[in-house]
Amino acid sequence: DTGVSQDPRHKITKRGQNVTFRCDPISEHNRLYWYRQTLGQGPEFLTYFQNEAQLEKSRLLSDRFSAERPKGSFSTLEIQRTEQGDSAMYLCATFLRGGKAGANVLTFGAGSRLTVL
Amino acid sequence: AQRVTQPEKLLSVFKGAPVELKCNYSYSGSPELFWYVQYSRQRLQLLLRHISRESIKGFTADLNKGETSFHLKKPFAQEEDSAMYYCALRSGGSNYKLTFGKGTLLTVNP
């Protein structure tokens, strides 16, 4: 395990369909973040987990969005009834707090690009 | 609320020329500032952070609290520096949530 893994890398869907993205974190990273990035913008925070607990949600996360991290390892981000405005890159990042090598740095995955037609 | 401003969307320089990517922030507390870089077809990665006070790939950045700035500088740009650069701010607390600027696309011409 050498990095944060996201799946799928690309998803094209029709408006109104549901989509789910998965993030597999770096082992031992107990914090997991979801960001969204639209064209011409920097990443925007959506939500984060510490282990299995979802500790904060952005106002960007409408009720059509739900994120889980059931066992404190991988996480899923589901978007229900997708809209064209949901088209974006969805980034997962993980974090280990502490004194180990590589700690205290937010490490990003390659992202899942969503296109809603 | 915190905000990060990168005034330049695009910056183009010639190889060997100095480069400065500007970043200004708005935050009432004591911030922690970062520069992230995204090379073509690669993931976003940390370049440097102000608390480390180190030079990475020849880049340095100094936090100026008086001017609320964290500009990224390199005295002699290289073609491989061409990338998208994002300035980010972590507000206080334990959540390590980052607020990003919109990014500056740096192109270093031969």
PDB file of C-alpha atoms in Angstrom, chain A:
ATOM      1  CA  ASP A   1       0.000   0.000   0.000  1.00  0.00           C
ATOM      2  CA  THR A   2       1.856   3.030  -1.218  1.00  0.00           C
ATOM      3  CA  GLY A   3      -0.838   5.642  -1.498  1.00  0.00           C
ATOM      4  CA  VAL A   4      -4.474   6.649  -1.370  1.00  0.00           C
ATOM      5  CA  SER A   5      -6.493   4.671  -3.902  1.00  0.00           C
ATOM      6  CA  GLN A   6      -9.744   5.860  -5.464  1.00  0.00           C
ATOM      7  CA  ASP A   7     -12.210   4.005  -7.624  1.00  0.00           C
ATOM      8  CA  PRO A   8     -13.530   4.511 -10.227  1.00  0.00           C
ATOM      9  CA  ARG A   9     -11.193   7.017 -11.821  1.00  0.00           C
ATOM     10  CA  HIS A  10     -13.894   8.197 -14.200  1.00  0.00           C
ATOM     11  CA  LYS A  11     -17.662   7.911 -14.089  1.00  0.00           C
ATOM     12  CA  ILE A  12     -20.111   9.153 -16.689  1.00  0.00           C
ATOM     13  CA  THR A  13     -23.746   9.016 -15.696  1.00  0.00           C
ATOM     14  CA  LYS A  14     -27.101  10.422 -16.674  1.00  0.00           C
ATOM     15  CA  ARG A  15     -28.837  13.014 -14.583  1.00  0.00           C
ATOM     16  CA  GLY A  16     -30.944  11.417 -11.879  1.00  0.00           C
ATOM     17  CA  GLN A  17     -28.798   8.320 -11.454  1.00  0.00           C
ATOM     18  CA  ASN A  18     -26.964   7.418  -8.250  1.00  0.00           C
ATOM     19  CA  VAL A  19     -23.191   7.075  -8.147  1.00  0.00           C
ATOM     20  CA  THR A  20     -20.787   5.801  -5.503  1.00  0.00           C
ATOM     21  CA  PHE A  21     -17.081   6.468  -5.135  1.00  0.00           C
ATOM     22  CA  ARG A  22     -14.682   4.494  -3.010  1.00  0.00           C
ATOM     23  CA  CYS A  23     -11.507   5.578  -1.264  1.00  0.00           C
ATOM     24  CA  ASP A  24      -8.930   3.231   0.246  1.00  0.00           C
ATOM     25  CA  PRO A  25      -6.605   5.110   2.572  1.00  0.00           C
ATOM     26  CA  ILE A  26      -2.988   4.593   3.437  1.00  0.00           C
ATOM     27  CA  SER A  27      -2.768   1.973   6.176  1.00  0.00           C
ATOM     28  CA  GLU A  28      -2.787   3.438   9.682  1.00  0.00           C
ATOM     29  CA  HIS A  29      -4.128   6.796   8.474  1.00  0.00           C
ATOM     30  CA  ASN A  30      -7.009   7.302  10.840  1.00  0.00           C
ATOM     31  CA  ARG A  31      -8.340  10.494   9.273  1.00  0.00           C
ATOM     32  CA  LEU A  32     -10.003  10.561   5.878  1.00  0.00           C
ATOM     33  CA  TYR A  33     -11.213  13.621   3.974  1.00  0.00           C
ATOM     34  CA  TRP A  34     -13.380  14.133   0.909  1.00  0.00           C
ATOM     35  CA  TYR A  35     -12.902  17.196  -1.275  1.00  0.00           C
ATOM     36  CA  ARG A  36     -14.571  18.322  -4.481  1.00  0.00           C
ATOM     37  CA  GLN A  37     -12.778  20.203  -7.239  1.00  0.00           C
ATOM     38  CA  THR A  38     -14.556  21.876 -10.127  1.00  0.00           C
ATOM     39  CA  LEU A  39     -12.923  23.405 -13.186  1.00  0.00           C
ATOM     40  CA  GLY A  40     -10.855  26.467 -12.353  1.00  0.00           C
ATOM     41  CA  GLN A  41     -11.217  26.035  -8.611  1.00  0.00           C
ATOM     42  CA  GLY A  42      -9.095  24.634  -5.853  1.00  0.00           C
ATOM     43  CA  PRO A  43     -10.277  21.630  -3.859  1.00  0.00           C
ATOM     44  CA  GLU A  44     -13.220  22.372  -1.551  1.00  0.00           C
ATOM     45  CA  PHE A  45     -13.737  20.483   1.688  1.00  0.00           C
ATOM     46  CA  LEU A  46     -16.801  18.238   1.873  1.00  0.00           C
ATOM     47  CA  THR A  47     -16.447  16.054   4.943  1.00  0.00           C
ATOM     48  CA  TYR A  48     -13.997  14.149   7.106  1.00  0.00           C
ATOM     49  CA  PHE A  49     -13.793  11.065   9.283  1.00  0.00           C
ATOM     50  CA  GLN A  50     -11.698  10.135  12.236  1.00  0.00           C
ATOM     51  CA  ASN A  51     -11.745   6.362  12.198  1.00  0.00           C
ATOM     52  CA  GLU A  52     -15.395   5.484  11.551  1.00  0.00           C
ATOM     53  CA  ALA A  53     -16.849   8.705  12.960  1.00  0.00           C
ATOM     54  CA  GLN A  54     -17.904  11.456  10.571  1.00  0.00           C
ATOM     55  CA  LEU A  55     -16.856  14.567  12.469  1.00  0.00           C
ATOM     56  CA  GLU A  56     -17.618  17.441  10.138  1.00  0.00           C
ATOM     57  CA  LYS A  57     -19.706  18.096   7.029  1.00  0.00           C
ATOM     58  CA  SER A  58     -19.523  21.151   4.795  1.00  0.00           C
ATOM     59  CA  ARG A  59     -22.616  23.070   3.758  1.00  0.00           C
ATOM     60  CA  LEU A  60     -21.631  22.005   0.223  1.00  0.00           C
ATOM     61  CA  LEU A  61     -22.745  18.500   1.154  1.00  0.00           C
ATOM     62  CA  SER A  62     -26.436  18.544   0.308  1.00  0.00           C
ATOM     63  CA  ASP A  63     -28.792  15.835   1.520  1.00  0.00           C
ATOM     64  CA  ARG A  64     -28.235  13.980  -1.755  1.00  0.00           C
ATOM     65  CA  PHE A  65     -24.676  13.283  -0.641  1.00  0.00           C
ATOM     66  CA  SER A  66     -23.768  10.691   1.946  1.00  0.00           C
ATOM     67  CA  ALA A  67     -20.394   9.439   3.069  1.00  0.00           C
ATOM     68  CA  GLU A  68     -19.526   6.447   5.189  1.00  0.00           C
ATOM     69  CA  ARG A  69     -16.483   4.815   6.646  1.00  0.00           C
ATOM     70  CA  PRO A  70     -17.998   1.758   8.268  1.00  0.00           C
ATOM     71  CA  LYS A  71     -14.949   0.028   9.702  1.00  0.00           C
ATOM     72  CA  GLY A  72     -12.619   2.969   9.885  1.00  0.00           C
ATOM     73  CA  SER A  73     -10.726   1.843   6.793  1.00  0.00           C
ATOM     74  CA  PHE A  74     -12.152   2.478   3.301  1.00  0.00           C
ATOM     75  CA  SER A  75     -14.777   5.149   2.722  1.00  0.00           C
ATOM     76  CA  THR A  76     -17.584   5.601   0.211  1.00  0.00           C
ATOM     77  CA  LEU A  77     -19.153   8.787  -1.077  1.00  0.00           C
ATOM     78  CA  GLU A  78     -22.592   8.347  -2.628  1.00  0.00           C
ATOM     79  CA  ILE A  79     -24.459  10.939  -4.638  1.00  0.00           C
ATOM     80  CA  GLN A  80     -28.136  10.289  -5.174  1.00  0.00           C
ATOM     81  CA  ARG A  81     -30.212  11.744  -8.016  1.00  0.00           C
ATOM     82  CA  THR A  82     -27.181  13.311  -9.652  1.00  0.00           C
ATOM     83  CA  GLU A  83     -27.436  16.758 -11.215  1.00  0.00           C
ATOM     84  CA  GLN A  84     -25.250  18.342 -13.863  1.00  0.00           C
ATOM     85  CA  GLY A  85     -23.821  20.636 -11.196  1.00  0.00           C
ATOM     86  CA  ASP A  86     -22.367  17.586  -9.453  1.00  0.00           C
ATOM     87  CA  SER A  87     -19.877  17.157 -12.292  1.00  0.00           C
ATOM     88  CA  ALA A  88     -16.469  17.521 -10.652  1.00  0.00           C
ATOM     89  CA  MET A  89     -13.379  15.703  -9.471  1.00  0.00           C
ATOM     90  CA  TYR A  90     -13.952  14.060  -6.101  1.00  0.00           C
ATOM     91  CA  LEU A  91     -10.735  13.818  -4.143  1.00  0.00           C
ATOM     92  CA  CYS A  92      -9.998  11.684  -1.131  1.00  0.00           C
ATOM     93  CA  ALA A  93      -7.155  12.530   1.223  1.00  0.00           C
ATOM     94  CA  THR A  94      -5.885  10.812   4.310  1.00  0.00           C
ATOM     95  CA  PHE A  95      -3.889  11.910   7.294  1.00  0.00           C
ATOM     96  CA  LEU A  96      -1.945  10.426  10.145  1.00  0.00           C
ATOM     97  CA  ARG A  97      -1.407  12.553  13.171  1.00  0.00           C
ATOM     98  CA  GLY A  98       1.697  11.920  15.185  1.00  0.00           C
ATOM     99  CA  GLY A  99       5.434  11.622  15.129  1.00  0.00           C
ATOM    100  CA  LYS A 100       5.918   8.851  12.557  1.00  0.00           C
ATOM    101  CA  ALA A 101       7.581   9.466   9.211  1.00  0.00           C
ATOM    102  CA  GLY A 102       5.019  10.833   6.746  1.00  0.00           C
ATOM    103  CA  ALA A 103       2.713  11.995   9.532  1.00  0.00           C
ATOM    104  CA  ASN A 104       0.888  15.316   9.729  1.00  0.00           C
ATOM    105  CA  VAL A 105       0.584  15.676   5.955  1.00  0.00           C
ATOM    106  CA  LEU A 106      -2.650  15.489   3.997  1.00  0.00           C
ATOM    107  CA  THR A 107      -2.006  12.910   1.248  1.00  0.00           C
ATOM    108  CA  PHE A 108      -4.325  12.926  -1.756  1.00  0.00           C
ATOM    109  CA  GLY A 109      -5.583  10.226  -4.036  1.00  0.00           C
ATOM    110  CA  ALA A 110      -5.755  10.644  -7.813  1.00  0.00           C
ATOM    111  CA  GLY A 111      -9.459  11.470  -7.649  1.00  0.00           C
ATOM    112  CA  SER A 112     -12.681  10.217  -9.218  1.00  0.00           C
ATOM    113  CA  ARG A 113     -13.944  12.364 -12.070  1.00  0.00           C
ATOM    114  CA  LEU A 114     -17.726  12.521 -12.370  1.00  0.00           C
ATOM    115  CA  THR A 115     -19.494  13.696 -15.502  1.00  0.00           C
ATOM    116  CA  VAL A 116     -23.270  14.042 -15.307  1.00  0.00           C
ATOM    117  CA  LEU A 117     -24.972  14.264 -18.692  1.00  0.00           C
TER     118      LEU A 117
END
